Coordinates of N, CA and C in Angstrom, one line a residue:
M223 N -47.3 108.4 -31.3 CA -46.5 107.2 -31.6 C -45.4 107.2 -30.6
S224 N -45.2 105.8 -30.0 CA -44.2 105.8 -28.9 C -42.9 105.5 -29.7
V225 N -41.8 105.7 -28.8 CA -40.5 105.4 -29.4 C -40.2 104.1 -29.9
D226 N -40.8 103.0 -29.0 CA -40.8 101.7 -29.4 C -41.4 101.4 -30.9
E227 N -42.6 102.0 -31.1 CA -43.1 102.1 -32.4 C -42.4 102.5 -33.5
D228 N -41.7 103.7 -33.1 CA -41.0 104.5 -34.4 C -39.8 103.7 -34.5
E229 N -39.2 103.1 -33.8 CA -38.0 102.2 -33.9 C -38.3 101.0 -34.7
G230 N -39.6 100.4 -34.4 CA -40.0 99.2 -35.2 C -40.3 99.5 -36.7
Q231 N -40.9 100.7 -36.8 CA -41.2 101.2 -38.1 C -40.0 101.4 -39.0
Q232 N -39.1 101.9 -38.2 CA -37.7 102.2 -38.9 C -37.1 101.0 -39.3
R233 N -37.0 100.0 -38.3 CA -36.2 98.8 -38.5 C -36.8 98.1 -39.8
Q234 N -38.3 98.1 -39.9 CA -39.2 97.4 -40.8 C -38.8 98.1 -42.3
G235 N -38.5 99.5 -42.1 CA -38.1 100.1 -43.6 C -36.9 99.6 -44.1
E236 N -35.8 99.6 -43.0 CA -34.4 99.2 -43.4 C -34.6 97.7 -44.0
E237 N -35.3 96.9 -43.4 CA -35.3 95.5 -43.7 C -35.8 95.4 -45.2
Q238 N -36.9 96.1 -45.6 CA -37.6 96.2 -46.8 C -36.6 96.8 -47.9
R239 N -35.7 97.8 -47.4 CA -34.7 98.4 -48.3 C -33.5 97.6 -48.6
G240 N -33.3 96.5 -47.7 CA -32.2 95.5 -47.8 C -31.2 96.0 -46.7
G241 N -31.3 96.9 -46.1 CA -30.2 97.6 -45.1 C -30.4 96.9 -43.9
G242 N -29.7 97.6 -42.9 CA -29.6 97.1 -41.6 C -28.8 96.1 -41.3
A243 N -29.0 95.4 -40.1 CA -28.0 94.5 -39.6 C -27.9 93.2 -40.4
S244 N -28.9 92.8 -41.0 CA -29.0 91.6 -41.9 C -28.1 91.8 -43.2
A245 N -28.3 92.9 -43.7 CA -27.4 93.3 -45.0 C -25.9 93.3 -44.5
D246 N -25.5 93.8 -43.4 CA -24.2 93.9 -42.9 C -23.7 92.5 -42.6
A247 N -24.6 91.7 -42.2 CA -24.2 90.4 -41.8 C -23.7 89.6 -43.2
V248 N -24.7 89.9 -44.1 CA -24.4 89.1 -45.4 C -23.2 89.8 -46.1
N249 N -23.0 90.9 -46.0 CA -21.7 91.5 -46.6 C -20.4 91.0 -45.9
H250 N -20.5 90.8 -44.7 CA -19.4 90.3 -43.8 C -19.1 89.0 -44.2
K251 N -20.2 88.1 -44.3 CA -20.0 86.8 -44.7 C -19.3 86.5 -46.1
V252 N -19.8 87.4 -47.1 CA -19.3 87.2 -48.4 C -17.6 87.7 -48.5
V253 N -17.4 88.8 -47.7 CA -16.1 89.1 -47.6 C -15.1 88.1 -46.9
S254 N -15.7 87.6 -45.8 CA -15.1 86.3 -44.9 C -14.9 85.2 -45.8
N255 N -15.8 84.9 -46.5 CA -15.6 83.7 -47.5 C -14.6 83.8 -48.6
L256 N -14.6 85.0 -49.0 CA -13.6 85.3 -50.2 C -12.2 85.4 -49.8
F257 N -11.8 86.1 -48.7 CA -10.6 86.9 -48.2 C -10.0 86.1 -46.9
T258 N -10.8 85.5 -46.2 CA -10.2 84.8 -45.0 C -9.5 83.5 -45.2
G259 N -8.2 83.4 -44.8 CA -7.2 82.4 -44.8 C -6.8 82.0 -43.3
V260 N -6.0 81.0 -43.1 CA -5.4 80.7 -41.8 C -4.0 80.8 -42.0
L261 N -3.4 81.6 -41.0 CA -2.0 81.6 -41.0 C -1.4 80.9 -39.9
E262 N -0.3 80.1 -40.1 CA 0.2 79.2 -39.0 C 1.6 79.8 -38.6
S263 N 1.6 79.9 -37.2 CA 3.0 80.5 -36.8 C 3.6 79.3 -35.9
E264 N 4.9 79.0 -36.2 CA 5.2 77.9 -35.5 C 6.7 78.5 -34.9
V265 N 6.9 78.1 -33.6 CA 8.2 78.5 -33.0 C 8.8 77.1 -32.6
Q266 N 10.1 77.0 -33.0 CA 10.8 75.8 -32.9 C 12.0 76.0 -31.9
C267 N 12.2 75.3 -30.8 CA 13.2 75.3 -29.7 C 14.4 75.0 -30.6
A268 N 15.6 75.6 -30.4 CA 16.9 75.3 -31.1 C 17.5 74.3 -30.4
H269 N 17.1 74.1 -29.2 CA 17.8 72.9 -28.4 C 17.1 71.7 -28.7
C270 N 15.9 71.4 -28.3 CA 15.2 70.1 -28.5 C 14.5 69.8 -29.8
G271 N 14.2 70.9 -30.5 CA 13.4 70.8 -31.7 C 12.0 70.8 -31.5
C272 N 11.5 70.9 -30.1 CA 10.0 71.0 -29.8 C 9.3 72.2 -30.8
I273 N 8.2 72.0 -31.3 CA 7.5 73.1 -32.0 C 6.3 73.3 -31.4
S274 N 5.8 74.6 -31.1 CA 4.7 75.2 -30.7 C 4.1 75.8 -31.9
S275 N 2.6 75.6 -32.1 CA 2.0 76.1 -33.4 C 0.8 77.0 -32.9
T276 N 0.6 78.0 -33.4 CA -0.6 78.8 -33.4 C -1.1 79.1 -34.7
A277 N -2.5 79.0 -34.9 CA -3.2 79.4 -36.1 C -4.1 80.6 -35.9
E278 N -4.2 81.5 -36.7 CA -5.0 82.5 -36.7 C -5.5 83.1 -38.2
P279 N -6.7 83.7 -38.3 CA -7.2 84.0 -39.5 C -6.6 85.4 -40.0
F280 N -6.5 85.5 -41.3 CA -6.1 86.7 -41.9 C -6.8 87.1 -43.1
L281 N -7.0 88.3 -43.3 CA -7.5 88.9 -44.5 C -6.7 89.3 -45.5
D282 N -5.5 89.8 -45.1 CA -4.5 90.1 -46.2 C -3.1 89.8 -45.5
L283 N -2.2 89.8 -46.4 CA -0.7 89.7 -45.8 C 0.1 90.8 -46.3
S284 N 0.9 91.5 -45.2 CA 1.6 92.8 -45.4 C 3.0 92.2 -45.7
L285 N 3.4 92.3 -46.9 CA 4.6 91.8 -47.5 C 5.8 93.0 -47.4
S286 N 7.0 92.8 -46.9 CA 7.9 93.6 -46.7 C 8.7 93.6 -48.2
L287 N 9.3 94.8 -48.6 CA 9.9 95.1 -49.7 C 11.5 95.2 -49.2
E288 N 11.9 94.6 -48.1 CA 13.2 94.8 -47.4 C 14.2 94.4 -48.5
R289 N 14.0 93.3 -49.3 CA 14.9 92.6 -50.3 C 15.2 93.9 -51.2
A290 N 14.3 94.5 -51.7 CA 14.4 95.5 -52.7 C 15.2 96.7 -52.2
V291 N 15.1 96.9 -50.7 CA 15.9 98.1 -50.3 C 17.4 98.0 -50.4
H292 N 17.8 96.9 -50.7 CA 19.3 96.5 -50.8 C 19.9 96.4 -52.2
L293 N 18.9 96.6 -53.1 CA 19.3 96.7 -54.5 C 19.7 98.1 -55.0
S294 N 20.5 98.0 -56.0 CA 21.1 99.2 -56.6 C 19.8 100.0 -57.2
G295 N 20.0 101.2 -57.8 CA 19.0 101.7 -58.4 C 18.5 101.2 -59.7
R296 N 19.4 100.5 -60.5 CA 19.1 99.8 -61.7 C 18.4 98.6 -61.4
E297 N 18.9 97.8 -60.3 CA 18.2 96.5 -60.0 C 16.8 96.9 -59.5
Q298 N 16.4 98.1 -58.7 CA 15.2 98.3 -58.3 C 14.3 98.7 -59.5
A299 N 14.8 99.3 -60.5 CA 14.0 99.5 -61.8 C 13.5 98.2 -62.3
Q300 N 14.4 97.2 -62.4 CA 14.1 95.8 -62.8 C 12.9 95.1 -61.9
G301 N 13.1 95.4 -60.6 CA 12.1 95.1 -59.7 C 12.5 93.6 -59.1
I302 N 11.5 93.3 -58.2 CA 11.5 92.0 -57.7 C 10.0 91.3 -57.8
S303 N 10.1 90.0 -57.5 CA 8.7 89.4 -57.9 C 7.9 89.2 -56.4
L304 N 6.6 89.0 -56.8 CA 5.8 88.8 -55.7 C 6.2 87.4 -54.9
Q305 N 6.5 86.5 -55.6 CA 7.2 85.4 -55.0 C 8.4 85.5 -54.1
N306 N 9.2 86.4 -54.5 CA 10.4 86.9 -53.5 C 9.8 87.4 -52.3
C307 N 8.9 88.3 -52.5 CA 8.2 89.0 -51.3 C 7.6 87.6 -50.4
M308 N 7.0 86.8 -50.9 CA 6.3 85.8 -50.1 C 7.2 84.9 -49.5
E309 N 8.4 84.5 -50.2 CA 9.6 83.7 -49.7 C 10.0 84.5 -48.4
D310 N 10.3 85.8 -48.5 CA 10.8 86.5 -47.3 C 9.9 86.3 -46.2
Y311 N 8.5 86.6 -46.4 CA 7.7 86.5 -45.4 C 7.5 85.3 -44.6
I312 N 7.6 84.2 -45.5 CA 7.6 82.9 -44.8 C 8.8 82.1 -44.3
S313 N 10.0 82.9 -44.6 CA 11.3 82.3 -44.2 C 11.5 82.4 -42.6
A314 N 12.2 81.3 -42.2 CA 12.4 81.2 -40.8 C 13.3 82.4 -40.4
E315 N 13.2 82.6 -39.1 CA 14.0 83.8 -38.6 C 14.1 83.5 -37.1
S316 N 15.4 83.7 -36.6 CA 15.7 83.4 -35.3 C 15.3 84.5 -34.3
L317 N 14.7 84.1 -33.3 CA 14.2 85.1 -32.5 C 15.0 85.6 -31.5
S318 N 15.1 87.0 -31.4 CA 16.2 87.6 -30.5 C 16.0 87.5 -29.0
T319 N 14.8 87.2 -28.5 CA 14.5 87.0 -27.1 C 14.3 85.5 -27.0
P320 N 14.8 84.8 -26.1 CA 14.7 83.2 -25.8 C 13.1 83.1 -25.4
I321 N 12.5 82.0 -26.0 CA 11.2 81.5 -25.6 C 11.0 80.4 -24.7
F322 N 10.2 80.5 -23.7 CA 9.9 79.4 -22.9 C 9.6 78.0 -23.8
C323 N 10.6 77.1 -23.6 CA 10.0 75.6 -24.3 C 9.4 74.8 -23.3
E324 N 8.2 74.3 -23.7 CA 7.3 73.4 -22.8 C 8.0 72.1 -22.5
K325 N 9.0 71.5 -23.4 CA 9.7 70.3 -23.2 C 10.9 70.6 -22.4
C326 N 11.7 71.5 -22.7 CA 13.1 71.8 -21.9 C 12.7 72.5 -20.6
K327 N 11.5 73.1 -20.5 CA 11.0 73.7 -19.2 C 12.1 74.8 -18.9
E328 N 12.4 75.5 -19.9 CA 13.2 76.7 -19.7 C 13.3 77.7 -20.9
H329 N 13.7 78.8 -20.8 CA 13.8 79.7 -21.9 C 15.0 79.3 -22.8
R330 N 14.8 79.3 -24.2 CA 15.7 78.7 -25.2 C 15.8 79.7 -26.3
E331 N 16.8 79.6 -27.0 CA 16.8 80.5 -28.6 C 15.9 79.7 -29.3
S332 N 15.1 80.1 -30.2 CA 14.3 79.7 -30.9 C 14.1 80.2 -32.4
V333 N 13.6 79.4 -33.3 CA 13.1 80.1 -34.6 C 11.7 80.0 -34.9
K334 N 11.2 81.0 -35.6 CA 9.9 81.3 -35.8 C 9.7 81.2 -37.4
K335 N 8.6 80.7 -37.9 CA 8.3 80.4 -39.1 C 6.8 80.5 -39.5
L336 N 6.5 81.3 -40.4 CA 5.1 81.5 -40.8 C 4.7 80.7 -42.1
S337 N 3.6 80.3 -42.2 CA 3.3 79.5 -43.3 C 1.6 79.5 -43.7
I338 N 1.2 79.4 -44.7 CA -0.3 79.6 -44.9 C -1.0 78.2 -44.6
K339 N -1.7 78.1 -43.7 CA -2.3 76.7 -43.3 C -3.5 76.6 -44.3
K340 N -4.2 77.4 -44.4 CA -5.5 77.5 -45.4 C -5.6 78.7 -46.1
P341 N -5.4 78.6 -47.5 CA -5.3 79.8 -48.2 C -6.8 80.2 -48.5
P342 N -6.9 81.6 -48.6 CA -8.2 82.3 -49.0 C -8.5 82.0 -50.4
K343 N -9.7 82.1 -50.9 CA -10.0 82.1 -52.2 C -9.4 83.1 -53.1
I344 N -9.3 84.3 -52.4 CA -8.7 85.3 -53.1 C -7.6 86.0 -52.0
L345 N -6.2 86.0 -52.5 CA -5.2 86.5 -51.6 C -4.9 87.8 -51.7
A346 N -5.4 88.6 -50.9 CA -5.0 90.2 -50.8 C -3.7 90.3 -50.2
V347 N -2.7 91.0 -51.0 CA -1.5 91.7 -50.2 C -1.2 93.0 -50.2
H348 N -0.6 93.5 -49.1 CA -0.3 94.9 -48.8 C 1.3 94.9 -49.2
L349 N 1.8 95.7 -49.9 CA 3.2 96.0 -50.1 C 3.7 97.0 -49.1
K350 N 4.6 96.8 -48.4 CA 5.0 97.8 -47.5 C 6.1 98.6 -48.1
R351 N 5.7 99.8 -48.7 CA 6.6 100.7 -49.4 C 7.4 101.5 -48.8
F352 N 7.2 101.7 -47.4 CA 8.0 102.5 -46.5 C 9.2 101.7 -45.8
D353 N 10.5 101.9 -45.8 CA 11.4 101.4 -45.1 C 11.5 102.0 -43.9
A354 N 11.3 101.1 -42.7 CA 11.4 101.7 -41.3 C 12.7 102.2 -40.9
V355 N 13.7 101.7 -41.5 CA 15.1 102.0 -40.9 C 15.5 103.5 -41.7
S356 N 15.4 103.6 -42.8 CA 15.8 104.7 -43.6 C 14.8 105.7 -43.5
Q357 N 13.5 105.4 -43.2 CA 12.3 106.4 -43.4 C 12.1 106.8 -44.8
R358 N 12.4 106.0 -45.7 CA 12.1 106.3 -47.1 C 11.3 105.4 -47.8
K359 N 10.5 106.0 -49.0 CA 9.8 105.1 -49.8 C 10.6 104.1 -50.7
V360 N 10.2 102.9 -50.9 CA 10.9 102.1 -51.5 C 10.2 102.1 -53.1
H361 N 11.0 102.2 -53.9 CA 10.3 102.6 -55.5 C 10.4 101.4 -56.3
A362 N 10.9 100.3 -55.7 CA 11.0 99.0 -56.5 C 9.9 98.6 -57.4
K363 N 9.8 98.2 -58.4 CA 8.8 97.6 -59.3 C 8.7 96.2 -58.6
V364 N 7.6 95.5 -58.5 CA 7.1 94.4 -58.1 C 6.3 93.6 -59.1
T365 N 6.9 92.5 -59.6 CA 6.2 91.8 -60.7 C 5.3 90.8 -60.1
F366 N 4.3 90.3 -60.8 CA 3.3 89.4 -60.2 C 2.6 88.6 -61.3
P367 N 2.1 87.4 -61.1 CA 1.5 86.8 -62.2 C 0.1 87.2 -62.5
L368 N -0.4 87.4 -63.8 CA -1.8 87.9 -64.1 C -2.8 87.0 -63.9
D369 N -2.6 85.7 -64.2 CA -3.6 84.7 -64.2 C -3.7 83.7 -63.0
Q370 N -2.7 83.2 -62.5 CA -2.5 82.3 -61.4 C -1.3 82.5 -60.5
F371 N -1.7 82.2 -59.1 CA -0.5 82.2 -58.3 C -0.5 81.1 -57.4
N372 N 0.4 80.2 -57.5 CA 0.5 79.0 -56.6 C 0.9 79.2 -55.2
V373 N 0.0 79.0 -54.2 CA 0.3 79.2 -52.8 C 1.0 78.1 -52.2
G374 N 1.2 76.9 -52.9 CA 1.7 75.6 -52.4 C 3.1 75.9 -51.8
P375 N 3.9 76.5 -52.3 CA 5.2 76.6 -52.0 C 5.3 77.4 -50.5
Y376 N 4.2 78.1 -50.1 CA 4.1 79.0 -48.8 C 3.4 78.4 -47.9
M377 N 2.9 77.1 -48.0 CA 2.2 76.2 -47.3 C 3.1 75.1 -46.3
Q378 N 4.3 75.2 -46.5 CA 5.3 74.4 -45.7 C 5.5 74.7 -44.4
S379 N 5.0 74.0 -43.5 CA 5.4 74.4 -42.2 C 6.6 73.7 -41.5
L380 N 7.0 74.0 -40.5 CA 8.2 73.4 -39.8 C 7.9 72.0 -39.7
S381 N 6.7 71.6 -39.4 CA 6.5 70.3 -38.8 C 6.0 69.2 -40.1
S382 N 5.8 70.1 -41.2 CA 5.6 69.2 -42.5 C 6.7 70.0 -43.5
S383 N 8.0 69.8 -43.5 CA 8.7 70.2 -44.0 C 8.9 70.0 -45.8
G384 N 8.0 69.1 -46.2 CA 8.0 68.7 -47.5 C 9.1 67.5 -47.9
R385 N 9.5 66.8 -46.7 CA 10.4 65.8 -46.9 C 9.9 64.4 -46.4
S386 N 10.0 63.4 -47.1 CA 9.5 62.2 -46.6 C 10.2 61.4 -45.4
S387 N 9.9 60.4 -44.7 CA 10.7 59.7 -43.8 C 12.1 59.4 -44.3
T388 N 12.2 59.3 -45.4 CA 13.6 58.7 -45.9 C 14.3 60.0 -46.2
G389 N 13.9 61.2 -46.3 CA 14.8 62.5 -46.5 C 14.4 62.9 -47.9
E390 N 13.6 62.0 -48.7 CA 13.5 62.8 -50.1 C 12.3 63.5 -50.1
R391 N 12.6 64.6 -51.1 CA 11.7 65.6 -51.3 C 10.1 65.0 -51.7
K392 N 9.2 65.4 -51.1 CA 7.8 65.0 -51.5 C 7.4 65.5 -52.8
K393 N 6.8 64.7 -53.6 CA 6.3 65.3 -54.8 C 5.0 66.1 -54.5
Q394 N 5.0 67.3 -55.2 CA 3.9 68.3 -54.9 C 2.9 68.2 -56.1
S395 N 1.6 68.4 -55.7 CA 0.5 68.3 -56.8 C 0.5 69.8 -57.5
P396 N 0.2 69.7 -58.9 CA 0.0 70.9 -59.4 C -1.0 72.0 -58.9
V397 N -1.0 73.3 -59.2 CA -1.9 74.1 -58.8 C -3.4 73.5 -58.9
G398 N -4.2 73.6 -57.9 CA -5.7 73.2 -58.2 C -6.0 71.8 -57.9
S399 N -5.0 71.0 -57.4 CA -5.1 69.6 -57.2 C -4.7 69.4 -55.6
G400 N -5.3 68.4 -54.9 CA -4.8 68.0 -53.9 C -5.4 69.1 -52.8
P401 N -5.3 68.6 -51.4 CA -5.7 69.3 -50.4 C -4.9 70.6 -50.2
G402 N -5.7 71.8 -50.0 CA -5.0 73.0 -49.6 C -4.4 73.7 -50.8
R403 N -4.5 73.2 -52.0 CA -4.0 73.6 -53.3 C -4.8 74.9 -53.8
A404 N -4.2 75.8 -54.5 CA -4.9 76.9 -54.9 C -5.8 76.5 -56.0
D405 N -7.0 77.3 -56.2 CA -7.9 76.8 -57.5 C -7.6 77.7 -58.6
P406 N -7.1 77.1 -59.5 CA -6.6 77.9 -60.8 C -7.6 78.9 -61.5
S407 N -8.8 78.5 -61.1 CA -9.9 79.5 -61.8 C -10.0 80.6 -61.1
V408 N -9.5 80.8 -60.0 CA -9.4 82.1 -59.2 C -8.1 82.8 -59.2
L409 N -8.3 84.4 -59.3 CA -7.1 85.2 -59.2 C -6.8 85.3 -58.0
Y410 N -5.5 84.9 -57.6 CA -5.0 84.9 -56.2 C -3.9 86.1 -55.9
L411 N -4.5 87.3 -56.2 CA -3.7 88.6 -56.2 C -4.7 89.7 -55.4

């Protein structure tokens, strides 16, 4: 039996058992369909207000417990909420290094903000339990909803700040309705 015939028989046996590359592709597709979302990163020039945007897929979000690091021992025992961690994750931050602005044609101070452009069906989060500065573990309790988690508030980008042209706050649809809203039948944790 030649090497080619042996490999062919082995491949045929794997396909009959459901193994091989086709099973891996199916598994990858299932994971991608359930856990892949799109994160939007926006950088806004502090001088002219020009916004540059980048979208990239994600499978999970690594959430800092930095807010909990500053709590006293008793406050840490009470804990912080997953919503607090998400707010910290998407809050705008001033960049320490000036970024080149396409409109100004020079390096300018900028603000960066993350938002969820397209939520996954199931949102996986990773809690960063180790503080990089103090090199210690953060023991704070993190509370989270057991049945639904509304990702709507974390989908506000710089370019769509949730305000109408008159400056009034836009009305948000409840969970599970409207484009980009979470499906209440799915656990988003």
